[in-house]
């Protein structure tokens, strides 16, 4: 029996072209971000990267909180990054539509970019997806929840009770909801999640 080479289908070719284009877009973004932001995106300990309207770069690491990187981005650099992300989403960003909410290609980081007049100067935040999903047991082991509180939350999930999770930026809402969703996984129930920007796992 002879080896007959597989001829790629039209779908294979389209998928390959899309992957190639996404790879180029990702590389353009990484180049625009610069070496410090690119390194932070590849660092598993980093959970958020922020550039404030004053141009200062801040990085939040697990267990360390926010750290000023002593780096100043010029407004034109921040604006270029925001415009590149908008272009990736095939969208526009300008004075009449100054906010960009997007997911970066390949690795799924959440991006929020803001231009004037909403902010004094261009600024953005990049939130990385969780590298680890914590369960309620992890909250107990870290003494964030008591065993009784974890049991009450688990029972509320099993009993299909409504649970509202609220809090400020970087307060752990997504991490807690992911822990609750891991409880749903043990029930065998089918779950539909509606999000404007993908966060839950």
mmCIF file with all atom_site columns, C-alpha atoms in Angstrom:
data_model
loop_
_atom_site.group_PDB
_atom_site.id
_atom_site.type_symbol
_atom_site.label_atom_id
_atom_site.label_alt_id
_atom_site.label_comp_id
_atom_site.label_asym_id
_atom_site.label_entity_id
_atom_site.label_seq_id
_atom_site.pdbx_PDB_ins_code
_atom_site.Cartn_x
_atom_site.Cartn_y
_atom_site.Cartn_z
_atom_site.occupancy
_atom_site.B_iso_or_equiv
_atom_site.pdbx_formal_charge
_atom_site.auth_seq_id
_atom_site.auth_comp_id
_atom_site.auth_asym_id
_atom_site.auth_atom_id
_atom_site.pdbx_PDB_model_num
ATOM 1   C CA . UNK A 1 1   ? 0.000   0.000  0.000  1.00 0.00 ? 1   UNK A CA 1
ATOM 2   C CA . UNK A 1 2   ? 1.507   3.353  -1.024 1.00 0.00 ? 2   UNK A CA 1
ATOM 3   C CA . UNK A 1 3   ? 1.455   6.458  1.107  1.00 0.00 ? 3   UNK A CA 1
ATOM 4   C CA . UNK A 1 4   ? -0.915  8.917  -0.520 1.00 0.00 ? 4   UNK A CA 1
ATOM 5   C CA . UNK A 1 5   ? -0.375  12.471 0.672  1.00 0.00 ? 5   UNK A CA 1
ATOM 6   C CA . UNK A 1 6   ? -3.422  14.083 2.249  1.00 0.00 ? 6   UNK A CA 1
ATOM 7   C CA . UNK A 1 7   ? -4.745  17.000 0.248  1.00 0.00 ? 7   UNK A CA 1
ATOM 8   C CA . UNK A 1 8   ? -5.787  19.829 2.573  1.00 0.00 ? 8   UNK A CA 1
ATOM 9   C CA . UNK A 1 9   ? -9.470  20.672 2.436  1.00 0.00 ? 9   UNK A CA 1
ATOM 10  C CA . UNK A 1 10  ? -10.758 24.196 1.960  1.00 0.00 ? 10  UNK A CA 1
ATOM 11  C CA . UNK A 1 11  ? -11.581 24.304 5.687  1.00 0.00 ? 11  UNK A CA 1
ATOM 12  C CA . UNK A 1 12  ? -8.016  23.226 6.549  1.00 0.00 ? 12  UNK A CA 1
ATOM 13  C CA . UNK A 1 13  ? -6.624  26.002 4.370  1.00 0.00 ? 13  UNK A CA 1
ATOM 14  C CA . UNK A 1 14  ? -8.988  28.612 5.865  1.00 0.00 ? 14  UNK A CA 1
ATOM 15  C CA . UNK A 1 15  ? -8.136  27.503 9.413  1.00 0.00 ? 15  UNK A CA 1
ATOM 16  C CA . UNK A 1 16  ? -4.432  27.694 8.610  1.00 0.00 ? 16  UNK A CA 1
ATOM 17  C CA . UNK A 1 17  ? -4.779  31.193 7.132  1.00 0.00 ? 17  UNK A CA 1
ATOM 18  C CA . UNK A 1 18  ? -6.788  32.407 10.134 1.00 0.00 ? 18  UNK A CA 1
ATOM 19  C CA . UNK A 1 19  ? -4.229  30.966 12.567 1.00 0.00 ? 19  UNK A CA 1
ATOM 20  C CA . UNK A 1 20  ? -1.413  32.597 10.605 1.00 0.00 ? 20  UNK A CA 1
ATOM 21  C CA . UNK A 1 21  ? -3.195  35.984 10.565 1.00 0.00 ? 21  UNK A CA 1
ATOM 22  C CA . UNK A 1 22  ? -3.914  35.764 14.303 1.00 0.00 ? 22  UNK A CA 1
ATOM 23  C CA . UNK A 1 23  ? -0.267  34.918 14.929 1.00 0.00 ? 23  UNK A CA 1
ATOM 24  C CA . UNK A 1 24  ? 0.823   38.006 12.982 1.00 0.00 ? 24  UNK A CA 1
ATOM 25  C CA . UNK A 1 25  ? -1.652  40.191 14.890 1.00 0.00 ? 25  UNK A CA 1
ATOM 26  C CA . UNK A 1 26  ? -0.425  38.776 18.192 1.00 0.00 ? 26  UNK A CA 1
ATOM 27  C CA . UNK A 1 27  ? 3.183   39.490 17.215 1.00 0.00 ? 27  UNK A CA 1
ATOM 28  C CA . UNK A 1 28  ? 2.281   43.063 16.187 1.00 0.00 ? 28  UNK A CA 1
ATOM 29  C CA . UNK A 1 29  ? 0.642   43.582 19.579 1.00 0.00 ? 29  UNK A CA 1
ATOM 30  C CA . UNK A 1 30  ? 3.624   42.138 21.466 1.00 0.00 ? 30  UNK A CA 1
ATOM 31  C CA . UNK A 1 31  ? 5.959   44.427 19.519 1.00 0.00 ? 31  UNK A CA 1
ATOM 32  C CA . UNK A 1 32  ? 3.755   47.434 20.338 1.00 0.00 ? 32  UNK A CA 1
ATOM 33  C CA . UNK A 1 33  ? 3.569   46.408 24.016 1.00 0.00 ? 33  UNK A CA 1
ATOM 34  C CA . UNK A 1 34  ? 7.358   46.435 24.288 1.00 0.00 ? 34  UNK A CA 1
ATOM 35  C CA . UNK A 1 35  ? 9.649   44.038 26.164 1.00 0.00 ? 35  UNK A CA 1
ATOM 36  C CA . UNK A 1 36  ? 8.460   44.784 29.723 1.00 0.00 ? 36  UNK A CA 1
ATOM 37  C CA . UNK A 1 37  ? 4.756   44.218 29.008 1.00 0.00 ? 37  UNK A CA 1
ATOM 38  C CA . UNK A 1 38  ? 5.582   41.214 26.800 1.00 0.00 ? 38  UNK A CA 1
ATOM 39  C CA . UNK A 1 39  ? 7.626   39.665 29.640 1.00 0.00 ? 39  UNK A CA 1
ATOM 40  C CA . UNK A 1 40  ? 4.772   40.344 32.083 1.00 0.00 ? 40  UNK A CA 1
ATOM 41  C CA . UNK A 1 41  ? 2.307   38.607 29.754 1.00 0.00 ? 41  UNK A CA 1
ATOM 42  C CA . UNK A 1 42  ? 4.537   35.522 29.791 1.00 0.00 ? 42  UNK A CA 1
ATOM 43  C CA . UNK A 1 43  ? 5.075   35.573 33.578 1.00 0.00 ? 43  UNK A CA 1
ATOM 44  C CA . UNK A 1 44  ? 2.644   33.160 35.294 1.00 0.00 ? 44  UNK A CA 1
ATOM 45  C CA . UNK A 1 45  ? 2.796   35.179 38.533 1.00 0.00 ? 45  UNK A CA 1
ATOM 46  C CA . UNK A 1 46  ? 1.464   38.324 36.816 1.00 0.00 ? 46  UNK A CA 1
ATOM 47  C CA . UNK A 1 47  ? -2.312  38.659 36.837 1.00 0.00 ? 47  UNK A CA 1
ATOM 48  C CA . UNK A 1 48  ? -2.823  42.236 35.639 1.00 0.00 ? 48  UNK A CA 1
ATOM 49  C CA . UNK A 1 49  ? -0.902  44.885 33.700 1.00 0.00 ? 49  UNK A CA 1
ATOM 50  C CA . UNK A 1 50  ? -2.054  48.508 33.891 1.00 0.00 ? 50  UNK A CA 1
ATOM 51  C CA . UNK A 1 51  ? -1.026  51.764 32.253 1.00 0.00 ? 51  UNK A CA 1
ATOM 52  C CA . UNK A 1 52  ? -2.610  54.775 33.935 1.00 0.00 ? 52  UNK A CA 1
ATOM 53  C CA . UNK A 1 53  ? -3.439  58.095 32.217 1.00 0.00 ? 53  UNK A CA 1
ATOM 54  C CA . UNK A 1 54  ? -0.145  59.491 33.568 1.00 0.00 ? 54  UNK A CA 1
ATOM 55  C CA . UNK A 1 55  ? 1.634   56.774 31.538 1.00 0.00 ? 55  UNK A CA 1
ATOM 56  C CA . UNK A 1 56  ? 2.939   54.851 34.562 1.00 0.00 ? 56  UNK A CA 1
ATOM 57  C CA . UNK A 1 57  ? 3.111   51.074 34.136 1.00 0.00 ? 57  UNK A CA 1
ATOM 58  C CA . UNK A 1 58  ? 1.877   48.942 37.034 1.00 0.00 ? 58  UNK A CA 1
ATOM 59  C CA . UNK A 1 59  ? 1.941   45.158 37.321 1.00 0.00 ? 59  UNK A CA 1
ATOM 60  C CA . UNK A 1 60  ? -0.029  43.058 39.794 1.00 0.00 ? 60  UNK A CA 1
ATOM 61  C CA . UNK A 1 61  ? 1.516   39.746 40.835 1.00 0.00 ? 61  UNK A CA 1
ATOM 62  C CA . UNK A 1 62  ? -0.041  36.933 42.855 1.00 0.00 ? 62  UNK A CA 1
ATOM 63  C CA . UNK A 1 63  ? 0.757   37.499 46.530 1.00 0.00 ? 63  UNK A CA 1
ATOM 64  C CA . UNK A 1 64  ? 2.595   40.802 45.926 1.00 0.00 ? 64  UNK A CA 1
ATOM 65  C CA . UNK A 1 65  ? -0.138  43.212 44.929 1.00 0.00 ? 65  UNK A CA 1
ATOM 66  C CA . UNK A 1 66  ? 0.458   46.095 42.526 1.00 0.00 ? 66  UNK A CA 1
ATOM 67  C CA . UNK A 1 67  ? 4.025   47.141 41.765 1.00 0.00 ? 67  UNK A CA 1
ATOM 68  C CA . UNK A 1 68  ? 5.082   50.368 40.022 1.00 0.00 ? 68  UNK A CA 1
ATOM 69  C CA . UNK A 1 69  ? 7.484   49.242 37.281 1.00 0.00 ? 69  UNK A CA 1
ATOM 70  C CA . UNK A 1 70  ? 9.122   52.686 37.134 1.00 0.00 ? 70  UNK A CA 1
ATOM 71  C CA . UNK A 1 71  ? 8.325   52.809 33.410 1.00 0.00 ? 71  UNK A CA 1
ATOM 72  C CA . UNK A 1 72  ? 6.556   55.678 31.677 1.00 0.00 ? 72  UNK A CA 1
ATOM 73  C CA . UNK A 1 73  ? 4.699   55.121 28.393 1.00 0.00 ? 73  UNK A CA 1
ATOM 74  C CA . UNK A 1 74  ? 4.115   58.163 26.226 1.00 0.00 ? 74  UNK A CA 1
ATOM 75  C CA . UNK A 1 75  ? 0.444   58.900 25.379 1.00 0.00 ? 75  UNK A CA 1
ATOM 76  C CA . UNK A 1 76  ? 1.135   58.084 21.706 1.00 0.00 ? 76  UNK A CA 1
ATOM 77  C CA . UNK A 1 77  ? 2.464   54.622 22.687 1.00 0.00 ? 77  UNK A CA 1
ATOM 78  C CA . UNK A 1 78  ? -0.604  53.822 24.793 1.00 0.00 ? 78  UNK A CA 1
ATOM 79  C CA . UNK A 1 79  ? -2.922  55.103 22.060 1.00 0.00 ? 79  UNK A CA 1
ATOM 80  C CA . UNK A 1 80  ? -1.142  52.977 19.433 1.00 0.00 ? 80  UNK A CA 1
ATOM 81  C CA . UNK A 1 81  ? -1.637  49.857 21.564 1.00 0.00 ? 81  UNK A CA 1
ATOM 82  C CA . UNK A 1 82  ? -5.333  50.651 22.074 1.00 0.00 ? 82  UNK A CA 1
ATOM 83  C CA . UNK A 1 83  ? -5.833  51.241 18.343 1.00 0.00 ? 83  UNK A CA 1
ATOM 84  C CA . UNK A 1 84  ? -4.029  47.991 17.444 1.00 0.00 ? 84  UNK A CA 1
ATOM 85  C CA . UNK A 1 85  ? -6.284  46.018 19.796 1.00 0.00 ? 85  UNK A CA 1
ATOM 86  C CA . UNK A 1 86  ? -9.374  47.724 18.313 1.00 0.00 ? 86  UNK A CA 1
ATOM 87  C CA . UNK A 1 87  ? -8.139  46.858 14.805 1.00 0.00 ? 87  UNK A CA 1
ATOM 88  C CA . UNK A 1 88  ? -7.660  43.239 15.884 1.00 0.00 ? 88  UNK A CA 1
ATOM 89  C CA . UNK A 1 89  ? -11.334 43.222 16.894 1.00 0.00 ? 89  UNK A CA 1
ATOM 90  C CA . UNK A 1 90  ? -12.178 44.824 13.535 1.00 0.00 ? 90  UNK A CA 1
ATOM 91  C CA . UNK A 1 91  ? -13.490 47.786 15.455 1.00 0.00 ? 91  UNK A CA 1
ATOM 92  C CA . UNK A 1 92  ? -12.819 51.474 15.686 1.00 0.00 ? 92  UNK A CA 1
ATOM 93  C CA . UNK A 1 93  ? -11.799 53.625 18.587 1.00 0.00 ? 93  UNK A CA 1
ATOM 94  C CA . UNK A 1 94  ? -12.040 57.422 18.493 1.00 0.00 ? 94  UNK A CA 1
ATOM 95  C CA . UNK A 1 95  ? -13.447 60.365 20.436 1.00 0.00 ? 95  UNK A CA 1
ATOM 96  C CA . UNK A 1 96  ? -17.026 59.242 19.709 1.00 0.00 ? 96  UNK A CA 1
ATOM 97  C CA . UNK A 1 97  ? -16.309 55.633 20.754 1.00 0.00 ? 97  UNK A CA 1
ATOM 98  C CA . UNK A 1 98  ? -13.363 55.932 23.171 1.00 0.00 ? 98  UNK A CA 1
ATOM 99  C CA . UNK A 1 99  ? -13.572 52.542 24.934 1.00 0.00 ? 99  UNK A CA 1
ATOM 100 C CA . UNK A 1 100 ? -12.205 49.208 23.706 1.00 0.00 ? 100 UNK A CA 1
ATOM 101 C CA . UNK A 1 101 ? -13.118 45.930 25.439 1.00 0.00 ? 101 UNK A CA 1
ATOM 102 C CA . UNK A 1 102 ? -11.477 42.932 23.832 1.00 0.00 ? 102 UNK A CA 1
ATOM 103 C CA . UNK A 1 103 ? -9.826  39.571 24.229 1.00 0.00 ? 103 UNK A CA 1
ATOM 104 C CA . UNK A 1 104 ? -6.246  39.315 23.001 1.00 0.00 ? 104 UNK A CA 1
ATOM 105 C CA . UNK A 1 105 ? -5.575  36.638 20.374 1.00 0.00 ? 105 UNK A CA 1
ATOM 106 C CA . UNK A 1 106 ? -4.354  33.140 21.296 1.00 0.00 ? 106 UNK A CA 1
ATOM 107 C CA . UNK A 1 107 ? -4.029  33.468 25.061 1.00 0.00 ? 107 UNK A CA 1
ATOM 108 C CA . UNK A 1 108 ? -7.304  35.235 25.894 1.00 0.00 ? 108 UNK A CA 1
ATOM 109 C CA . UNK A 1 109 ? -6.172  38.112 28.107 1.00 0.00 ? 109 UNK A CA 1
ATOM 110 C CA . UNK A 1 110 ? -8.920  40.672 28.711 1.00 0.00 ? 110 UNK A CA 1
ATOM 111 C CA . UNK A 1 111 ? -8.078  44.136 27.437 1.00 0.00 ? 111 UNK A CA 1
ATOM 112 C CA . UNK A 1 112 ? -9.769  47.395 28.399 1.00 0.00 ? 112 UNK A CA 1
ATOM 113 C CA . UNK A 1 113 ? -8.499  50.543 26.709 1.00 0.00 ? 113 UNK A CA 1
ATOM 114 C CA . UNK A 1 114 ? -9.773  54.091 27.147 1.00 0.00 ? 114 UNK A CA 1
ATOM 115 C CA . UNK A 1 115 ? -9.054  57.251 25.152 1.00 0.00 ? 115 UNK A CA 1
ATOM 116 C CA . UNK A 1 116 ? -9.986  60.891 25.862 1.00 0.00 ? 116 UNK A CA 1
ATOM 117 C CA . UNK A 1 117 ? -12.507 62.344 26.550 1.00 0.00 ? 117 UNK A CA 1
ATOM 118 C CA . UNK A 1 118 ? -13.381 59.463 28.903 1.00 0.00 ? 118 UNK A CA 1
ATOM 119 C CA . UNK A 1 119 ? -9.891  59.643 30.460 1.00 0.00 ? 119 UNK A CA 1
ATOM 120 C CA . UNK A 1 120 ? -7.361  62.496 30.605 1.00 0.00 ? 120 UNK A CA 1
ATOM 121 C CA . UNK A 1 121 ? -4.964  60.476 28.434 1.00 0.00 ? 121 UNK A CA 1
ATOM 122 C CA . UNK A 1 122 ? -4.898  56.996 26.839 1.00 0.00 ? 122 UNK A CA 1
ATOM 123 C CA . UNK A 1 123 ? -4.796  54.206 29.422 1.00 0.00 ? 123 UNK A CA 1
ATOM 124 C CA . UNK A 1 124 ? -5.396  50.474 29.439 1.00 0.00 ? 124 UNK A CA 1
ATOM 125 C CA . UNK A 1 125 ? -5.453  47.324 31.547 1.00 0.00 ? 125 UNK A CA 1
ATOM 126 C CA . UNK A 1 126 ? -4.687  43.750 30.551 1.00 0.00 ? 126 UNK A CA 1
ATOM 127 C CA . UNK A 1 127 ? -6.130  41.047 32.809 1.00 0.00 ? 127 UNK A CA 1
ATOM 128 C CA . UNK A 1 128 ? -4.706  37.564 32.365 1.00 0.00 ? 128 UNK A CA 1
ATOM 129 C CA . UNK A 1 129 ? -6.934  34.488 32.641 1.00 0.00 ? 129 UNK A CA 1
ATOM 130 C CA . UNK A 1 130 ? -6.484  32.436 35.802 1.00 0.00 ? 130 UNK A CA 1
ATOM 131 C CA . UNK A 1 131 ? -3.652  29.938 35.471 1.00 0.00 ? 131 UNK A CA 1
ATOM 132 C CA . UNK A 1 132 ? -5.185  27.832 38.263 1.00 0.00 ? 132 UNK A CA 1
ATOM 133 C CA . UNK A 1 133 ? -8.779  27.253 39.273 1.00 0.00 ? 133 UNK A CA 1
ATOM 134 C CA . UNK A 1 134 ? -9.272  27.239 43.025 1.00 0.00 ? 134 UNK A CA 1
ATOM 135 C CA . UNK A 1 135 ? -12.023 25.226 44.671 1.00 0.00 ? 135 UNK A CA 1
ATOM 136 C CA . UNK A 1 136 ? -13.863 26.028 47.881 1.00 0.00 ? 136 UNK A CA 1
ATOM 137 C CA . UNK A 1 137 ? -11.497 23.638 49.695 1.00 0.00 ? 137 UNK A CA 1
ATOM 138 C CA . UNK A 1 138 ? -8.610  25.930 48.679 1.00 0.00 ? 138 UNK A CA 1
ATOM 139 C CA . UNK A 1 139 ? -10.437 28.856 50.295 1.00 0.00 ? 139 UNK A CA 1
ATOM 140 C CA . UNK A 1 140 ? -10.760 26.795 53.499 1.00 0.00 ? 140 UNK A CA 1
ATOM 141 C CA . UNK A 1 141 ? -7.085  25.764 53.441 1.00 0.00 ? 141 UNK A CA 1
ATOM 142 C CA . UNK A 1 142 ? -6.072  29.422 52.979 1.00 0.00 ? 142 UNK A CA 1
ATOM 143 C CA . UNK A 1 143 ? -8.399  30.331 55.892 1.00 0.00 ? 143 UNK A CA 1
ATOM 144 C CA . UNK A 1 144 ? -10.388 32.686 53.671 1.00 0.00 ? 144 UNK A CA 1
ATOM 145 C CA . UNK A 1 145 ? -13.562 30.677 54.325 1.00 0.00 ? 145 UNK A CA 1
ATOM 146 C CA . UNK A 1 146 ? -14.431 28.547 57.328 1.00 0.00 ? 146 UNK A CA 1
ATOM 147 C CA . UNK A 1 147 ? -15.420 24.928 56.615 1.00 0.00 ? 147 UNK A CA 1
ATOM 148 C CA . UNK A 1 148 ? -18.996 25.896 57.550 1.00 0.00 ? 148 UNK A CA 1
ATOM 149 C CA . UNK A 1 149 ? -19.045 28.792 55.054 1.00 0.00 ? 149 UNK A CA 1
ATOM 150 C CA . UNK A 1 150 ? -17.652 26.576 52.281 1.00 0.00 ? 150 UNK A CA 1
ATOM 151 C CA . UNK A 1 151 ? -20.272 23.929 53.054 1.00 0.00 ? 151 UNK A CA 1
ATOM 152 C CA . UNK A 1 152 ? -23.051 26.552 52.939 1.00 0.00 ? 152 UNK A CA 1
ATOM 153 C CA . UNK A 1 153 ? -21.855 27.791 49.529 1.00 0.00 ? 153 UNK A CA 1
ATOM 154 C CA . UNK A 1 154 ? -21.540 24.247 48.190 1.00 0.00 ? 154 UNK A CA 1
ATOM 155 C CA . UNK A 1 155 ? -25.054 23.393 49.379 1.00 0.00 ? 155 UNK A CA 1
ATOM 156 C CA . UNK A 1 156 ? -26.401 26.615 47.844 1.00 0.00 ? 156 UNK A CA 1
ATOM 157 C CA . UNK A 1 157 ? -24.925 25.553 44.488 1.00 0.00 ? 157 UNK A CA 1
ATOM 158 C CA . UNK A 1 158 ? -26.345 22.025 44.729 1.00 0.00 ? 158 UNK A CA 1
ATOM 159 C CA . UNK A 1 159 ? -29.744 23.417 45.784 1.00 0.00 ? 159 UNK A CA 1
ATOM 160 C CA . UNK A 1 160 ? -29.633 25.847 42.821 1.00 0.00 ? 160 UNK A CA 1
ATOM 161 C CA . UNK A 1 161 ? -29.869 28.924 45.024 1.00 0.00 ? 161 UNK A CA 1
ATOM 162 C CA . UNK A 1 162 ? -29.128 32.372 43.620 1.00 0.00 ? 162 UNK A CA 1
ATOM 163 C CA . UNK A 1 163 ? -25.699 33.661 44.634 1.00 0.00 ? 163 UNK A CA 1
ATOM 164 C CA . UNK A 1 164 ? -24.617 37.250 44.021 1.00 0.00 ? 164 UNK A CA 1
ATOM 165 C CA . UNK A 1 165 ? -20.872 37.935 43.978 1.00 0.00 ? 165 UNK A CA 1
ATOM 166 C CA . UNK A 1 166 ? -19.912 41.619 44.138 1.00 0.00 ? 166 UNK A CA 1
ATOM 167 C CA . UNK A 1 167 ? -16.718 43.524 44.823 1.00 0.00 ? 167 UNK A CA 1
ATOM 168 C CA . UNK A 1 168 ? -14.228 46.014 43.524 1.00 0.00 ? 168 UNK A CA 1
ATOM 169 C CA . UNK A 1 169 ? -11.649 45.527 40.798 1.00 0.00 ? 169 UNK A CA 1
ATOM 170 C CA . UNK A 1 170 ? -9.181  42.706 41.579 1.00 0.00 ? 170 UNK A CA 1
ATOM 171 C CA . UNK A 1 171 ? -11.116 41.676 44.693 1.00 0.00 ? 171 UNK A CA 1
ATOM 172 C CA . UNK A 1 172 ? -11.411 38.031 43.588 1.00 0.00 ? 172 UNK A CA 1
ATOM 173 C CA . UNK A 1 173 ? -14.942 37.879 42.160 1.00 0.00 ? 173 UNK A CA 1
ATOM 174 C CA . UNK A 1 174 ? -13.977 35.775 39.123 1.00 0.00 ? 174 UNK A CA 1
ATOM 175 C CA . UNK A 1 175 ? -11.833 33.452 41.253 1.00 0.00 ? 175 UNK A CA 1
ATOM 176 C CA . UNK A 1 176 ? -14.743 32.840 43.638 1.00 0.00 ? 176 UNK A CA 1
ATOM 177 C CA . UNK A 1 177 ? -17.266 32.308 40.834 1.00 0.00 ? 177 UNK A CA 1
ATOM 178 C CA . UNK A 1 178 ? -14.862 29.814 39.218 1.00 0.00 ? 178 UNK A CA 1
ATOM 179 C CA . UNK A 1 179 ? -14.710 27.990 42.578 1.00 0.00 ? 179 UNK A CA 1
ATOM 180 C CA . UNK A 1 180 ? -18.519 27.899 42.681 1.00 0.00 ? 180 UNK A CA 1
ATOM 181 C CA . UNK A 1 181 ? -18.614 26.650 39.082 1.00 0.00 ? 181 UNK A CA 1
ATOM 182 C CA . UNK A 1 182 ? -16.269 23.817 40.052 1.00 0.00 ? 182 UNK A CA 1
ATOM 183 C CA . UNK A 1 183 ? -18.964 22.795 42.556 1.00 0.00 ? 183 UNK A CA 1
ATOM 184 C CA . UNK A 1 184 ? -21.519 22.776 39.721 1.00 0.00 ? 184 UNK A CA 1
ATOM 185 C CA . UNK A 1 185 ? -19.274 20.356 37.815 1.00 0.00 ? 185 UNK A CA 1
ATOM 186 C CA . UNK A 1 186 ? -19.837 17.734 40.528 1.00 0.00 ? 186 UNK A CA 1
ATOM 187 C CA . UNK A 1 187 ? -23.635 17.913 40.084 1.00 0.00 ? 187 UNK A CA 1
ATOM 188 C CA . UNK A 1 188 ? -23.647 16.843 36.434 1.00 0.00 ? 188 UNK A CA 1
ATOM 189 C CA . UNK A 1 189 ? -25.960 19.765 35.626 1.00 0.00 ? 189 UNK A CA 1
ATOM 190 C CA . UNK A 1 190 ? -25.721 21.559 32.308 1.00 0.00 ? 190 UNK A CA 1
ATOM 191 C CA . UNK A 1 191 ? -24.691 25.181 32.682 1.00 0.00 ? 191 UNK A CA 1
ATOM 192 C CA . UNK A 1 192 ? -24.952 28.048 30.221 1.00 0.00 ? 192 UNK A CA 1
ATOM 193 C CA . UNK A 1 193 ? -22.747 31.065 30.898 1.00 0.00 ? 193 UNK A CA 1
ATOM 194 C CA . UNK A 1 194 ? -23.454 34.480 29.353 1.00 0.00 ? 194 UNK A CA 1
ATOM 195 C CA . UNK A 1 195 ? -20.595 36.987 29.523 1.00 0.00 ? 195 UNK A CA 1
ATOM 196 C CA . UNK A 1 196 ? -19.829 40.177 27.621 1.00 0.00 ? 196 UNK A CA 1
ATOM 197 C CA . UNK A 1 197 ? -16.097 39.411 27.994 1.00 0.00 ? 197 UNK A CA 1
ATOM 198 C CA . UNK A 1 198 ? -14.991 35.820 28.625 1.00 0.00 ? 198 UNK A CA 1
ATOM 199 C CA . UNK A 1 199 ? -13.669 35.429 32.172 1.00 0.00 ? 199 UNK A CA 1
ATOM 200 C CA . UNK A 1 200 ? -15.099 32.282 33.710 1.00 0.00 ? 200 UNK A CA 1
ATOM 201 C CA . UNK A 1 201 ? -13.547 28.854 33.243 1.00 0.00 ? 201 UNK A CA 1
#
